[in-house]
Amino acid sequence: MTEERLVLAELLEKAGESDFLRAVAEAVLQLLMESDVEGLIGAGRYERSGERTTWRNGYRDRTLDTRLGALQLRIPKLRQGSYFPPFLEARKSSEKALIAVIQEAWIGGVSTRRVDDLVQAMGLSGISKSQVSKLCKEIDERVHAFLDRPLAGEWPYLWLDATYLKQREGGRIVSVAAIIAVAANTDGRREIVGLHIGPSEAETFWSTFLKSLVRRGLRGVKLVISDAHEGLKAAIRRGFGAGWQRCRVHWMRNALAYVPKTQQSMVAAALRQAFLQPDRAQASAMLRHVADQLRPKWPKLAAFIDDSETDVLSYLDFPEQHRSKLHSTNPLERLNKEVKRRADVVGIFPNEAAIIRLIGAVLLEQNDEWQLQHRYMQVEVMAELVTAPEATDPRQIPCAA
């Protein structure tokens, strides 16, 4: 204890005012590590003891980012065994996956300079191929266990959205669709229930994915929320017999494509009036009224509204407390942004396994965070929805393309 006080006293005398707190933090953490190592070894520095289990073997440098700035620490090394301070977090699963993808990209032929830049940007260096292999195996086991887990209970709401990534295939670069599925269960909690990679969004692709969800136990689906994909609409009808809500955000974007930019604000304001109505009947009447008003000037827009009115208003058949989260795929937007942020670091994935490894690790982390948060939907209202009779309104079931 006396020695520790002397170290701190010397530090306080030497530290400048601007670096004072950071220097103190470094010294305190260093003392904690030295104390931990003494207990692990069974003897202090330069102490002779019959209870000693091993010896010190130098240090390895490690940077710890804190609110005080970057702390430069020296982690003690042992001749036999290893020591890692408990206050330093190991890398998150997704960051480990990112390391593995980068290394695999190098093996797959990506330029060495580019990989080196990526590694340096992450503050990493010197990872051997054996370490990469071990790291990949560990991540793959956890990700596949998460993505293939059984789904128990009923899941009334299902959100589906796709994001496109670049992948090397047969010596060329192709664009592949990564479909993410999020569902809300009867406890009012949302979970990420699936990830699927495919070359396109054809009906066979969607059908395969939805069948895999059913095999794992996904049932009780009453409404699927997604963008407009003809293949998906047919797959939903065959796989679930559930209602379909066309994402309102994407619908508005598609509608405004029929209007000159100078008129888009006015048209958007008129269309939004329909979404402010308290029930489906009034919303439908308002939307038809707006379509009739716009028909003389923009007949294609009016025809688009006529054809898609049923799809974009499906969420109004469900409890009012849930509607703000059912009318679009916005609940997936933040998740998709995080996926793209991680994927952009890699740029081009060497293979499909690398995509599943990295994106799956991101999804695993996000799902864990969601389980620590409050319920996503009111459980009392969800219970009423589950006990209600199945909807028989043919407007809720889209026809096959």
PDB file of N, CA and C in Angstrom, residues 88-129:
ATOM      1  N   LEU A  88     -11.633  -4.478 -18.967  1.00  0.00           N
ATOM      2  CA  LEU A  88     -11.525  -4.266 -20.410  1.00  0.00           C
ATOM      3  C   LEU A  88     -12.484  -5.207 -21.112  1.00  0.00           C
ATOM      4  N   GLU A  89     -13.425  -4.649 -21.884  1.00  0.00           N
ATOM      5  CA  GLU A  89     -14.382  -5.473 -22.608  1.00  0.00           C
ATOM      6  C   GLU A  89     -13.693  -6.151 -23.780  1.00  0.00           C
ATOM      7  N   ALA A  90     -14.014  -7.417 -23.961  1.00  0.00           N
ATOM      8  CA  ALA A  90     -13.554  -8.083 -25.181  1.00  0.00           C
ATOM      9  C   ALA A  90     -14.303  -7.499 -26.369  1.00  0.00           C
ATOM     10  N   ARG A  91     -13.764  -7.650 -27.562  1.00  0.00           N
ATOM     11  CA  ARG A  91     -14.423  -7.095 -28.735  1.00  0.00           C
ATOM     12  C   ARG A  91     -15.826  -7.667 -28.887  1.00  0.00           C
ATOM     13  N   LYS A  92     -16.785  -6.854 -29.316  1.00  0.00           N
ATOM     14  CA  LYS A  92     -18.136  -7.319 -29.553  1.00  0.00           C
ATOM     15  C   LYS A  92     -18.148  -8.329 -30.699  1.00  0.00           C
ATOM     16  N   SER A  93     -19.210  -9.141 -30.713  1.00  0.00           N
ATOM     17  CA  SER A  93     -19.312 -10.193 -31.737  1.00  0.00           C
ATOM     18  C   SER A  93     -19.227  -9.625 -33.144  1.00  0.00           C
ATOM     19  N   SER A  94     -19.940  -8.515 -33.379  1.00  0.00           N
ATOM     20  CA  SER A  94     -19.947  -7.956 -34.727  1.00  0.00           C
ATOM     21  C   SER A  94     -18.576  -7.425 -35.116  1.00  0.00           C
ATOM     22  N   GLU A  95     -17.819  -6.872 -34.156  1.00  0.00           N
ATOM     23  CA  GLU A  95     -16.480  -6.384 -34.466  1.00  0.00           C
ATOM     24  C   GLU A  95     -15.549  -7.558 -34.753  1.00  0.00           C
ATOM     25  N   LYS A  96     -15.717  -8.648 -34.019  1.00  0.00           N
ATOM     26  CA  LYS A  96     -14.940  -9.847 -34.316  1.00  0.00           C
ATOM     27  C   LYS A  96     -15.269 -10.354 -35.718  1.00  0.00           C
ATOM     28  N   ALA A  97     -16.542 -10.332 -36.030  1.00  0.00           N
ATOM     29  CA  ALA A  97     -16.959 -10.781 -37.353  1.00  0.00           C
ATOM     30  C   ALA A  97     -16.372  -9.895 -38.437  1.00  0.00           C
ATOM     31  N   LEU A  98     -16.319  -8.601 -38.179  1.00  0.00           N
ATOM     32  CA  LEU A  98     -15.768  -7.678 -39.153  1.00  0.00           C
ATOM     33  C   LEU A  98     -14.287  -7.976 -39.394  1.00  0.00           C
ATOM     34  N   ILE A  99     -13.563  -8.284 -38.340  1.00  0.00           N
ATOM     35  CA  ILE A  99     -12.156  -8.664 -38.477  1.00  0.00           C
ATOM     36  C   ILE A  99     -12.029  -9.909 -39.359  1.00  0.00           C
ATOM     37  N   ALA A 100     -12.900 -10.891 -39.083  1.00  0.00           N
ATOM     38  CA  ALA A 100     -12.841 -12.132 -39.849  1.00  0.00           C
ATOM     39  C   ALA A 100     -13.154 -11.895 -41.326  1.00  0.00           C
ATOM     40  N   VAL A 101     -14.140 -11.037 -41.585  1.00  0.00           N
ATOM     41  CA  VAL A 101     -14.499 -10.746 -42.973  1.00  0.00           C
ATOM     42  C   VAL A 101     -13.342 -10.073 -43.693  1.00  0.00           C
ATOM     43  N   ILE A 102     -12.696  -9.125 -43.035  1.00  0.00           N
ATOM     44  CA  ILE A 102     -11.570  -8.417 -43.640  1.00  0.00           C
ATOM     45  C   ILE A 102     -10.441  -9.392 -43.977  1.00  0.00           C
ATOM     46  N   GLN A 103     -10.136 -10.280 -43.042  1.00  0.00           N
ATOM     47  CA  GLN A 103      -9.066 -11.233 -43.288  1.00  0.00           C
ATOM     48  C   GLN A 103      -9.447 -12.201 -44.411  1.00  0.00           C
ATOM     49  N   GLU A 104     -10.724 -12.608 -44.413  1.00  0.00           N
ATOM     50  CA  GLU A 104     -11.172 -13.520 -45.451  1.00  0.00           C
ATOM     51  C   GLU A 104     -11.167 -12.828 -46.812  1.00  0.00           C
ATOM     52  N   ALA A 105     -11.446 -11.539 -46.802  1.00  0.00           N
ATOM     53  CA  ALA A 105     -11.399 -10.773 -48.045  1.00  0.00           C
ATOM     54  C   ALA A 105      -9.985 -10.780 -48.609  1.00  0.00           C
ATOM     55  N   TRP A 106      -9.010 -10.654 -47.739  1.00  0.00           N
ATOM     56  CA  TRP A 106      -7.617 -10.692 -48.178  1.00  0.00           C
ATOM     57  C   TRP A 106      -7.285 -12.048 -48.796  1.00  0.00           C
ATOM     58  N   ILE A 107      -7.737 -13.117 -48.148  1.00  0.00           N
ATOM     59  CA  ILE A 107      -7.494 -14.462 -48.670  1.00  0.00           C
ATOM     60  C   ILE A 107      -8.197 -14.636 -50.022  1.00  0.00           C
ATOM     61  N   GLY A 108      -9.372 -13.974 -50.186  1.00  0.00           N
ATOM     62  CA  GLY A 108     -10.144 -14.114 -51.407  1.00  0.00           C
ATOM     63  C   GLY A 108      -9.647 -13.265 -52.556  1.00  0.00           C
ATOM     64  N   GLY A 109      -8.608 -12.462 -52.344  1.00  0.00           N
ATOM     65  CA  GLY A 109      -8.017 -11.733 -53.453  1.00  0.00           C
ATOM     66  C   GLY A 109      -8.189 -10.230 -53.438  1.00  0.00           C
ATOM     67  N   VAL A 110      -8.800  -9.657 -52.381  1.00  0.00           N
ATOM     68  CA  VAL A 110      -8.897  -8.209 -52.303  1.00  0.00           C
ATOM     69  C   VAL A 110      -7.492  -7.642 -52.121  1.00  0.00           C
ATOM     70  N   SER A 111      -7.236  -6.462 -52.659  1.00  0.00           N
ATOM     71  CA  SER A 111      -5.889  -5.903 -52.632  1.00  0.00           C
ATOM     72  C   SER A 111      -5.356  -5.773 -51.211  1.00  0.00           C
ATOM     73  N   THR A 112      -4.099  -6.120 -51.052  1.00  0.00           N
ATOM     74  CA  THR A 112      -3.468  -6.078 -49.732  1.00  0.00           C
ATOM     75  C   THR A 112      -3.478  -4.666 -49.169  1.00  0.00           C
ATOM     76  N   ARG A 113      -3.230  -3.671 -50.017  1.00  0.00           N
ATOM     77  CA  ARG A 113      -3.199  -2.287 -49.528  1.00  0.00           C
ATOM     78  C   ARG A 113      -4.537  -1.890 -48.925  1.00  0.00           C
ATOM     79  N   ARG A 114      -5.638  -2.279 -49.599  1.00  0.00           N
ATOM     80  CA  ARG A 114      -6.955  -1.907 -49.097  1.00  0.00           C
ATOM     81  C   ARG A 114      -7.241  -2.587 -47.760  1.00  0.00           C
ATOM     82  N   VAL A 115      -6.901  -3.871 -47.661  1.00  0.00           N
ATOM     83  CA  VAL A 115      -7.120  -4.580 -46.400  1.00  0.00           C
ATOM     84  C   VAL A 115      -6.279  -3.970 -45.292  1.00  0.00           C
ATOM     85  N   ASP A 116      -5.036  -3.636 -45.612  1.00  0.00           N
ATOM     86  CA  ASP A 116      -4.181  -3.005 -44.604  1.00  0.00           C
ATOM     87  C   ASP A 116      -4.780  -1.692 -44.120  1.00  0.00           C
ATOM     88  N   ASP A 117      -5.340  -0.918 -45.042  1.00  0.00           N
ATOM     89  CA  ASP A 117      -5.983   0.344 -44.642  1.00  0.00           C
ATOM     90  C   ASP A 117      -7.156   0.099 -43.712  1.00  0.00           C
ATOM     91  N   LEU A 118      -7.940  -0.934 -44.021  1.00  0.00           N
ATOM     92  CA  LEU A 118      -9.082  -1.250 -43.178  1.00  0.00           C
ATOM     93  C   LEU A 118      -8.646  -1.684 -41.788  1.00  0.00           C
ATOM     94  N   VAL A 119      -7.653  -2.548 -41.753  1.00  0.00           N
ATOM     95  CA  VAL A 119      -7.163  -3.035 -40.468  1.00  0.00           C
ATOM     96  C   VAL A 119      -6.608  -1.890 -39.624  1.00  0.00           C
ATOM     97  N   GLN A 120      -5.826  -1.013 -40.256  1.00  0.00           N
ATOM     98  CA  GLN A 120      -5.268   0.115 -39.517  1.00  0.00           C
ATOM     99  C   GLN A 120      -6.350   1.070 -39.037  1.00  0.00           C
ATOM    100  N   ALA A 121      -7.403   1.236 -39.838  1.00  0.00           N
ATOM    101  CA  ALA A 121      -8.501   2.116 -39.439  1.00  0.00           C
ATOM    102  C   ALA A 121      -9.209   1.582 -38.203  1.00  0.00           C
ATOM    103  N   MET A 122      -9.182   0.262 -38.029  1.00  0.00           N
ATOM    104  CA  MET A 122      -9.808  -0.352 -36.860  1.00  0.00           C
ATOM    105  C   MET A 122      -8.829  -0.493 -35.700  1.00  0.00           C
ATOM    106  N   GLY A 123      -7.594  -0.076 -35.905  1.00  0.00           N
ATOM    107  CA  GLY A 123      -6.605  -0.186 -34.844  1.00  0.00           C
ATOM    108  C   GLY A 123      -6.119  -1.600 -34.627  1.00  0.00           C
ATOM    109  N   LEU A 124      -6.106  -2.432 -35.676  1.00  0.00           N
ATOM    110  CA  LEU A 124      -5.730  -3.837 -35.549  1.00  0.00           C
ATOM    111  C   LEU A 124      -4.499  -4.130 -36.396  1.00  0.00           C
ATOM    112  N   SER A 125      -3.790  -5.148 -36.008  1.00  0.00           N
ATOM    113  CA  SER A 125      -2.640  -5.577 -36.802  1.00  0.00           C
ATOM    114  C   SER A 125      -2.171  -6.941 -36.311  1.00  0.00           C
ATOM    115  N   GLY A 126      -1.482  -7.642 -37.189  1.00  0.00           N
ATOM    116  CA  GLY A 126      -0.832  -8.877 -36.778  1.00  0.00           C
ATOM    117  C   GLY A 126      -1.753 -10.027 -36.438  1.00  0.00           C
ATOM    118  N   ILE A 127      -2.860 -10.210 -37.160  1.00  0.00           N
ATOM    119  CA  ILE A 127      -3.747 -11.331 -36.894  1.00  0.00           C
ATOM    120  C   ILE A 127      -3.365 -12.479 -37.821  1.00  0.00           C
ATOM    121  N   SER A 128      -3.055 -13.622 -37.238  1.00  0.00           N
ATOM    122  CA  SER A 128      -2.603 -14.760 -38.038  1.00  0.00           C
ATOM    123  C   SER A 128      -3.791 -15.496 -38.641  1.00  0.00           C
ATOM    124  N   LYS A 129      -3.517 -16.338 -39.643  1.00  0.00           N
ATOM    125  CA  LYS A 129      -4.582 -17.098 -40.288  1.00  0.00           C
ATOM    126  C   LYS A 129      -5.223 -18.080 -39.326  1.00  0.00           C
TER     127      LYS A 129
END
